[in-house]
Amino acid sequence: MRHRVLGGTGIEVSPYCLGTMMFGAVGNADHDDCARIVHAALDEGINFVDTADMYSRGESETIVGKALRGRRDDVVLATKFHFPLGEGPNRGGNSRRHVVRAVEDSLRRLGTDWIDLYQVHRPDHTTDVEETLSALTDLVRQGKIRAFGCSTFPAEQIVEAYHVAERRGLQRFRTEQPPYSVLARGVERHVLPTAQRLGMGVLTWSPLASGFLTGRYRKGRALDLSSGRPTLHPDRFDPSAPRTAAKLEAVEQLVGVAAEVGCSLPELAIAFPLAHPAVTSVIIGPRTMEQLRDTLKGTSVVLDDAVLDRIDAIVPPGTDVYPPDGVWAPPALTTPALRRRPVASRPAA
């Protein structure tokens, strides 16, 4: 497998990154089977593994740590912090208090002395970004992490963090991890161009668009809502909803494109983000060995300009057929009081 340099770090990573969100209670609870998946991925040339402390409440990190024993030096290991794992205040967020506790917990679960890429899982409007960057810079200087990045940050906050780091003499975000797929192309408008301008590496997640690009859900066919993701968010899979109908319509057209290319729909879906010049690596998240094997069949798929033009005609650049799941929403959108003047001051006269 080829390698790409991760931003300006000099660290070389495989274009496929093994995501481990499905390791543990929420997916595959068999630790030995998960370890076999990790070993198979490494044997196929993947050297990049991504996890997070919140995946199965730390269980995923524990599994990854056990799987990497004896092979740690060959792997670029990434994890994330932000979400609370316990009840009570100060158990989550991006404060220095939480960062220094979270990294120690992750190092213990992973069974390692260092983390190659430590990522802020989501923005935190209650914490100054300088506070977060300062804490992360200290962790680099202590040797506990090699580099740090952000995940699902809007472009304006990436730029703000860059300028704060520059003014304060702090290290900066080296990577961004956004959702990106054929059906969710919104990051092409601002996030990916910003990452390119700032020399950041990009790890994209959800290339299969929550399962819609697996081919499992098709227009005119009964949708099984009794298992998998539909059980968690049935509204997102309701075939009578206009948004679901739009996804299914796009999928039908993309199935035809994949057939002309001579690959499966999932192979087309994963090859698509890899064609963008800003993207360093695409995170794949197999739950089973079979899923890993099927995904690895697409490593040689190449989408030429004619195919990408066809995809652009189906889903225009910068367009989201649906808002990606799990994307951070700024308080200005979620808190009405921040976007509504007092009633008395609303009239123009």
Tab-separated table of C-alpha atoms in Angstrom:
chain	number	residue	atom	x	y	z
A	1	MET	CA	0.000	0.000	0.000
A	2	ARG	CA	1.242	3.458	-0.858
A	3	HIS	CA	1.855	6.140	1.763
A	4	ARG	CA	1.021	9.827	2.022
A	5	VAL	CA	2.598	12.412	4.318
A	6	LEU	CA	0.262	13.495	7.113
A	7	GLY	CA	0.140	17.265	6.797
A	8	GLY	CA	3.501	18.813	7.588
A	9	THR	CA	4.406	16.268	10.263
A	10	GLY	CA	6.658	14.139	8.078
A	11	ILE	CA	4.732	11.078	9.297
A	12	GLU	CA	3.824	8.742	6.431
A	13	VAL	CA	0.467	6.991	6.592
A	14	SER	CA	-1.494	4.603	4.401
A	15	PRO	CA	-4.404	6.021	2.359
A	16	TYR	CA	-6.668	3.604	4.217
A	17	CYS	CA	-6.901	4.235	7.961
A	18	LEU	CA	-8.380	1.489	10.120
A	19	GLY	CA	-11.164	3.011	12.192
A	20	THR	CA	-12.167	1.130	15.320
A	21	MET	CA	-15.486	2.691	16.325
A	22	MET	CA	-17.149	-0.699	15.849
A	23	PHE	CA	-14.768	-2.467	18.244
A	24	GLY	CA	-16.388	-3.163	21.583
A	25	ALA	CA	-19.914	-3.223	22.946
A	26	VAL	CA	-21.485	-1.095	20.200
A	27	GLY	CA	-20.237	-3.388	17.429
A	28	ASN	CA	-17.954	-6.385	17.779
A	29	ALA	CA	-17.581	-7.364	21.425
A	30	ASP	CA	-15.174	-10.232	20.671
A	31	HIS	CA	-11.772	-8.786	21.580
A	32	ASP	CA	-9.833	-11.606	19.932
A	33	ASP	CA	-11.778	-11.226	16.683
A	34	CYS	CA	-11.150	-7.467	16.692
A	35	ALA	CA	-7.433	-8.115	17.229
A	36	ARG	CA	-7.437	-10.425	14.216
A	37	ILE	CA	-9.007	-7.645	12.146
A	38	VAL	CA	-6.260	-5.249	13.246
A	39	HIS	CA	-3.533	-7.777	12.419
A	40	ALA	CA	-5.060	-8.513	8.997
A	41	ALA	CA	-5.191	-4.790	8.201
A	42	LEU	CA	-1.553	-4.332	9.198
A	43	ASP	CA	-0.540	-7.371	7.152
A	44	GLU	CA	-2.196	-5.785	4.104
A	45	GLY	CA	-0.102	-2.618	4.482
A	46	ILE	CA	-2.369	-0.368	6.543
A	47	ASN	CA	-0.170	1.423	9.094
A	48	PHE	CA	-2.697	3.983	10.366
A	49	VAL	CA	-5.186	3.149	13.169
A	50	ASP	CA	-7.762	5.581	14.524
A	51	THR	CA	-9.804	5.216	17.702
A	52	ALA	CA	-11.316	7.450	20.411
A	53	ASP	CA	-11.796	7.298	24.148
A	54	MET	CA	-15.583	7.453	23.742
A	55	TYR	CA	-15.849	4.420	21.449
A	56	SER	CA	-17.641	1.862	23.621
A	57	ARG	CA	-16.587	4.004	26.595
A	58	GLY	CA	-12.899	3.182	26.328
A	59	GLU	CA	-13.276	-0.456	25.311
A	60	SER	CA	-12.143	0.217	21.747
A	61	GLU	CA	-8.885	1.745	22.987
A	62	THR	CA	-8.316	-1.273	25.225
A	63	ILE	CA	-8.835	-3.646	22.295
A	64	VAL	CA	-6.508	-1.640	20.049
A	65	GLY	CA	-3.846	-1.573	22.752
A	66	LYS	CA	-3.926	-5.335	23.127
A	67	ALA	CA	-3.907	-5.862	19.357
A	68	LEU	CA	-0.825	-3.670	18.857
A	69	ARG	CA	1.389	-5.393	21.412
A	70	GLY	CA	4.618	-6.265	19.667
A	71	ARG	CA	3.739	-4.130	16.624
A	72	ARG	CA	3.392	-0.651	18.144
A	73	ASP	CA	6.488	0.794	16.462
A	74	ASP	CA	5.088	-0.032	13.013
A	75	VAL	CA	1.789	1.782	13.547
A	76	VAL	CA	0.739	5.430	13.429
A	77	LEU	CA	-1.798	5.506	16.260
A	78	ALA	CA	-4.486	8.172	16.532
A	79	THR	CA	-7.127	8.693	19.187
A	80	LYS	CA	-9.482	11.452	20.277
A	81	PHE	CA	-10.885	13.181	23.374
A	82	HIS	CA	-13.777	15.514	24.161
A	83	PHE	CA	-16.894	13.533	25.015
A	84	PRO	CA	-17.540	12.763	28.695
A	85	LEU	CA	-17.140	9.163	29.829
A	86	GLY	CA	-18.619	9.725	33.282
A	87	GLU	CA	-21.259	11.733	35.099
A	88	GLY	CA	-20.684	15.137	36.614
A	89	PRO	CA	-18.969	18.361	35.564
A	90	ASN	CA	-15.463	18.596	34.100
A	91	ARG	CA	-15.570	15.051	32.739
A	92	GLY	CA	-15.520	16.201	29.125
A	93	GLY	CA	-14.812	19.147	26.839
A	94	ASN	CA	-11.569	20.727	25.720
A	95	SER	CA	-10.263	22.322	28.918
A	96	ARG	CA	-6.699	21.781	30.101
A	97	ARG	CA	-8.133	19.988	33.111
A	98	HIS	CA	-9.863	17.430	30.933
A	99	VAL	CA	-7.097	17.127	28.324
A	100	VAL	CA	-4.398	16.151	30.815
A	101	ARG	CA	-6.662	13.582	32.437
A	102	ALA	CA	-7.976	12.176	29.157
A	103	VAL	CA	-4.535	11.622	27.644
A	104	GLU	CA	-3.348	9.669	30.683
A	105	ASP	CA	-6.443	7.476	30.560
A	106	SER	CA	-5.974	6.839	26.830
A	107	LEU	CA	-2.286	6.014	27.232
A	108	ARG	CA	-3.173	3.508	29.950
A	109	ARG	CA	-5.926	1.842	27.923
A	110	LEU	CA	-3.783	1.750	24.772
A	111	GLY	CA	-0.824	0.341	26.686
A	112	THR	CA	1.610	2.756	25.069
A	113	ASP	CA	3.959	5.556	26.081
A	114	TRP	CA	2.933	7.886	23.266
A	115	ILE	CA	0.126	8.737	20.851
A	116	ASP	CA	1.099	9.735	17.329
A	117	LEU	CA	-1.966	11.881	16.646
A	118	TYR	CA	-4.185	13.202	19.450
A	119	GLN	CA	-7.380	14.797	18.170
A	120	VAL	CA	-9.998	17.128	19.632
A	121	HIS	CA	-13.165	15.208	18.822
A	122	ARG	CA	-15.485	18.247	18.620
A	123	PRO	CA	-15.337	22.004	19.281
A	124	ASP	CA	-16.139	23.310	22.756
A	125	HIS	CA	-17.619	26.803	22.855
A	126	THR	CA	-17.046	27.044	26.623
A	127	THR	CA	-13.257	26.749	26.333
A	128	ASP	CA	-10.910	29.259	24.700
A	129	VAL	CA	-9.040	27.524	21.905
A	130	GLU	CA	-5.815	28.964	23.353
A	131	GLU	CA	-6.424	26.908	26.497
A	132	THR	CA	-6.727	23.722	24.430
A	133	LEU	CA	-3.760	24.467	22.174
A	134	SER	CA	-1.580	25.307	25.157
A	135	ALA	CA	-2.379	22.020	26.889
A	136	LEU	CA	-1.780	20.020	23.703
A	137	THR	CA	1.502	21.832	23.044
A	138	ASP	CA	2.670	20.855	26.517
A	139	LEU	CA	1.808	17.218	25.806
A	140	VAL	CA	3.962	17.311	22.650
A	141	ARG	CA	6.868	18.767	24.638
A	142	GLN	CA	6.426	16.078	27.286
A	143	GLY	CA	6.634	13.382	24.606
A	144	LYS	CA	3.178	11.983	25.358
A	145	ILE	CA	1.868	12.866	21.888
A	146	ARG	CA	3.671	13.515	18.623
A	147	ALA	CA	1.140	15.799	16.920
A	148	PHE	CA	-2.444	16.920	17.418
A	149	GLY	CA	-5.429	17.739	15.269
A	150	CYS	CA	-9.154	18.444	15.311
A	151	SER	CA	-12.244	16.589	14.185
A	152	THR	CA	-15.410	17.944	12.595
A	153	PHE	CA	-14.389	21.578	13.112
A	154	PRO	CA	-15.903	24.255	10.855
A	155	ALA	CA	-13.435	26.126	8.669
A	156	GLU	CA	-13.711	29.368	10.650
A	157	GLN	CA	-12.650	27.650	13.874
A	158	ILE	CA	-9.751	25.938	12.136
A	159	VAL	CA	-8.546	29.351	10.932
A	160	GLU	CA	-9.055	30.915	14.374
A	161	ALA	CA	-7.002	28.159	15.995
A	162	TYR	CA	-4.251	28.616	13.425
A	163	HIS	CA	-3.920	32.332	14.142
A	164	VAL	CA	-4.091	31.854	17.920
A	165	ALA	CA	-1.263	29.320	17.716
A	166	GLU	CA	0.797	31.683	15.580
A	167	ARG	CA	0.275	34.680	17.903
A	168	ARG	CA	0.941	32.734	21.106
A	169	GLY	CA	3.868	30.662	19.907
A	170	LEU	CA	1.929	27.405	20.310
A	171	GLN	CA	1.889	24.339	18.115
A	172	ARG	CA	-1.077	24.124	15.759
A	173	PHE	CA	-3.620	21.633	14.570
A	174	ARG	CA	-1.877	19.418	12.029
A	175	THR	CA	-4.954	17.518	10.883
A	176	GLU	CA	-8.711	17.725	10.516
A	177	GLN	CA	-11.080	14.740	10.516
A	178	PRO	CA	-14.338	15.638	8.731
A	179	PRO	CA	-17.214	13.541	7.385
A	180	TYR	CA	-16.922	13.235	3.600
A	181	SER	CA	-18.684	11.035	1.083
A	182	VAL	CA	-20.361	11.180	-2.308
A	183	LEU	CA	-23.613	12.032	-0.509
A	184	ALA	CA	-22.060	14.533	1.928
A	185	ARG	CA	-19.798	16.903	0.012
A	186	GLY	CA	-20.342	20.061	2.048
A	187	VAL	CA	-16.743	20.088	3.324
A	188	GLU	CA	-15.577	20.762	-0.230
A	189	ARG	CA	-16.812	24.341	0.130
A	190	HIS	CA	-14.640	25.561	2.993
A	191	VAL	CA	-13.112	22.850	5.195
A	192	LEU	CA	-11.023	21.017	2.599
A	193	PRO	CA	-9.740	24.201	0.875
A	194	THR	CA	-8.833	25.635	4.292
A	195	ALA	CA	-6.953	22.479	5.241
A	196	GLN	CA	-5.047	22.658	1.959
A	197	ARG	CA	-4.088	26.292	2.456
A	198	LEU	CA	-2.851	25.600	5.990
A	199	GLY	CA	-0.949	22.457	5.013
A	200	MET	CA	-3.070	20.186	7.195
A	201	GLY	CA	-3.546	16.471	6.783
A	202	VAL	CA	-7.127	15.275	6.370
A	203	LEU	CA	-8.627	12.000	7.623
A	204	THR	CA	-12.193	11.595	6.384
A	205	TRP	CA	-14.887	9.524	8.064
A	206	SER	CA	-18.187	7.941	7.005
A	207	PRO	CA	-17.264	7.271	3.356
A	208	LEU	CA	-20.245	4.895	3.137
A	209	ALA	CA	-22.685	7.592	4.300
A	210	SER	CA	-24.081	5.709	7.300
A	211	GLY	CA	-24.569	2.621	5.160
A	212	PHE	CA	-26.413	4.186	2.225
A	213	LEU	CA	-23.409	3.620	-0.045
A	214	THR	CA	-23.094	-0.063	0.832
A	215	GLY	CA	-25.907	-0.968	-1.555
A	216	ARG	CA	-27.946	-2.390	1.298
A	217	TYR	CA	-30.634	0.285	0.981
A	218	ARG	CA	-32.165	0.633	-2.496
A	219	LYS	CA	-35.026	2.560	-4.018
A	220	GLY	CA	-38.222	0.579	-4.356
A	221	ARG	CA	-37.065	-2.160	-2.029
A	222	ALA	CA	-38.251	-2.811	1.493
A	223	LEU	CA	-35.814	-1.343	3.999
A	224	ASP	CA	-34.890	-3.501	6.966
A	225	LEU	CA	-35.251	-1.144	9.916
A	226	SER	CA	-34.887	-3.874	12.533
A	227	SER	CA	-31.093	-4.026	12.725
A	228	GLY	CA	-27.980	-1.884	12.376
A	229	ARG	CA	-28.062	1.901	12.184
A	230	PRO	CA	-31.825	2.157	11.429
A	231	THR	CA	-32.568	0.926	14.957
A	232	LEU	CA	-30.639	3.896	16.370
A	233	HIS	CA	-32.015	6.571	14.023
A	234	PRO	CA	-35.112	5.225	12.239
A	235	ASP	CA	-36.085	8.720	11.063
A	236	ARG	CA	-32.944	8.885	8.920
A	237	PHE	CA	-33.964	5.740	7.056
A	238	ASP	CA	-37.685	6.466	6.616
A	239	PRO	CA	-38.279	5.924	2.864
A	240	SER	CA	-41.210	8.338	2.923
A	241	ALA	CA	-39.007	11.231	4.080
A	242	PRO	CA	-37.861	13.529	1.234
A	243	ARG	CA	-34.268	13.430	2.455
A	244	THR	CA	-34.197	9.623	2.426
A	245	ALA	CA	-35.827	9.589	-1.011
A	246	ALA	CA	-33.089	11.904	-2.321
A	247	LYS	CA	-30.378	9.606	-0.951
A	248	LEU	CA	-31.970	6.541	-2.496
A	249	GLU	CA	-32.333	8.283	-5.853
A	250	ALA	CA	-28.666	9.254	-5.868
A	251	VAL	CA	-27.688	5.719	-4.879
A	252	GLU	CA	-29.522	4.265	-7.890
A	253	GLN	CA	-27.535	6.478	-10.240
A	254	LEU	CA	-24.259	5.746	-8.445
A	255	VAL	CA	-24.850	1.992	-8.719
A	256	GLY	CA	-24.851	2.466	-12.500
A	257	VAL	CA	-21.602	4.430	-12.383
A	258	ALA	CA	-19.950	1.729	-10.276
A	259	ALA	CA	-21.056	-0.942	-12.737
A	260	GLU	CA	-19.463	0.982	-15.607
A	261	VAL	CA	-16.236	1.359	-13.641
A	262	GLY	CA	-16.286	-2.359	-12.894
A	263	CYS	CA	-16.331	-2.067	-9.098
A	264	SER	CA	-18.850	-2.336	-6.292
A	265	LEU	CA	-20.718	0.671	-4.896
A	266	PRO	CA	-18.707	0.603	-1.618
A	267	GLU	CA	-15.444	0.487	-3.600
A	268	LEU	CA	-16.570	3.509	-5.613
A	269	ALA	CA	-17.584	5.292	-2.409
A	270	ILE	CA	-14.218	4.808	-0.705
A	271	ALA	CA	-12.223	5.685	-3.830
A	272	PHE	CA	-14.116	8.979	-4.178
A	273	PRO	CA	-12.655	10.917	-1.189
A	274	LEU	CA	-9.180	9.556	-1.935
A	275	ALA	CA	-9.296	11.379	-5.270
A	276	HIS	CA	-9.485	14.791	-3.573
A	277	PRO	CA	-6.041	16.451	-3.289
A	278	ALA	CA	-6.731	17.604	0.278
A	279	VAL	CA	-7.451	14.111	1.592
A	280	THR	CA	-4.612	12.158	3.159
A	281	SER	CA	-6.450	9.072	4.332
A	282	VAL	CA	-9.965	7.615	4.419
A	283	ILE	CA	-11.133	5.935	7.605
A	284	ILE	CA	-12.696	2.526	7.067
A	285	GLY	CA	-14.580	1.016	10.007
A	286	PRO	CA	-15.108	-2.737	9.593
A	287	ARG	CA	-16.993	-4.639	12.257
A	288	THR	CA	-16.085	-8.066	10.888
A	289	MET	CA	-13.198	-9.681	9.043
A	290	GLU	CA	-15.472	-10.154	6.028
A	291	GLN	CA	-16.155	-6.425	5.883
A	292	LEU	CA	-12.433	-5.709	6.021
A	293	ARG	CA	-11.684	-8.168	3.244
A	294	ASP	CA	-14.420	-6.722	1.050
A	295	THR	CA	-13.143	-3.190	1.624
A	296	LEU	CA	-9.546	-4.096	0.808
A	297	LYS	CA	-10.637	-5.405	-2.590
A	298	GLY	CA	-11.061	-1.779	-3.659
A	299	THR	CA	-7.529	-0.551	-2.984
A	300	SER	CA	-6.665	-0.496	-6.694
A	301	VAL	CA	-9.854	1.240	-7.869
A	302	VAL	CA	-9.079	4.463	-9.747
A	303	LEU	CA	-11.774	7.018	-10.619
A	304	ASP	CA	-10.730	8.941	-13.720
A	305	ASP	CA	-11.927	12.449	-14.542
A	306	ALA	CA	-14.834	11.184	-16.643
A	307	VAL	CA	-16.153	9.142	-13.716
A	308	LEU	CA	-15.725	12.045	-11.300
A	309	ASP	CA	-17.631	14.250	-13.768
A	310	ARG	CA	-20.464	11.706	-13.712
A	311	ILE	CA	-20.508	11.806	-9.917
A	312	ASP	CA	-20.520	15.626	-9.982
A	313	ALA	CA	-23.612	15.513	-12.182
A	314	ILE	CA	-25.405	13.291	-9.669
A	315	VAL	CA	-24.299	15.139	-6.511
A	316	PRO	CA	-22.859	18.586	-7.316
A	317	PRO	CA	-19.591	19.613	-5.606
A	318	GLY	CA	-20.057	21.141	-2.178
A	319	THR	CA	-23.553	19.668	-1.815
A	320	ASP	CA	-24.917	17.591	1.037
A	321	VAL	CA	-27.719	15.269	0.010
A	322	TYR	CA	-28.172	14.875	3.745
A	323	PRO	CA	-26.468	16.498	6.748
A	324	PRO	CA	-23.826	14.018	7.958
A	325	ASP	CA	-24.631	12.348	11.256
A	326	GLY	CA	-22.746	13.566	14.315
A	327	VAL	CA	-21.672	16.929	12.907
A	328	TRP	CA	-21.150	19.666	15.482
A	329	ALA	CA	-23.698	22.488	15.353
A	330	PRO	CA	-22.637	25.945	16.604
A	331	PRO	CA	-24.585	27.488	19.506
A	332	ALA	CA	-25.723	30.256	17.124
A	333	LEU	CA	-27.903	27.636	15.427
A	334	THR	CA	-28.939	25.551	18.412
A	335	THR	CA	-29.703	28.417	20.859
A	336	PRO	CA	-32.525	30.654	19.567
A	337	ALA	CA	-31.631	33.521	21.934
A	338	LEU	CA	-28.294	33.971	20.139
A	339	ARG	CA	-29.982	34.689	16.809
A	340	ARG	CA	-33.030	36.660	17.960
A	341	ARG	CA	-32.959	40.251	19.109
A	342	PRO	CA	-35.178	41.235	22.029
A	343	VAL	CA	-38.704	41.734	20.703
A	344	ALA	CA	-38.691	45.443	21.455
A	345	SER	CA	-35.603	46.063	19.305
A	346	ARG	CA	-36.753	44.116	16.225
A	347	PRO	CA	-38.814	46.758	14.410
A	348	ALA	CA	-37.019	48.983	11.915
A	349	ALA	CA	-39.023	52.001	13.064
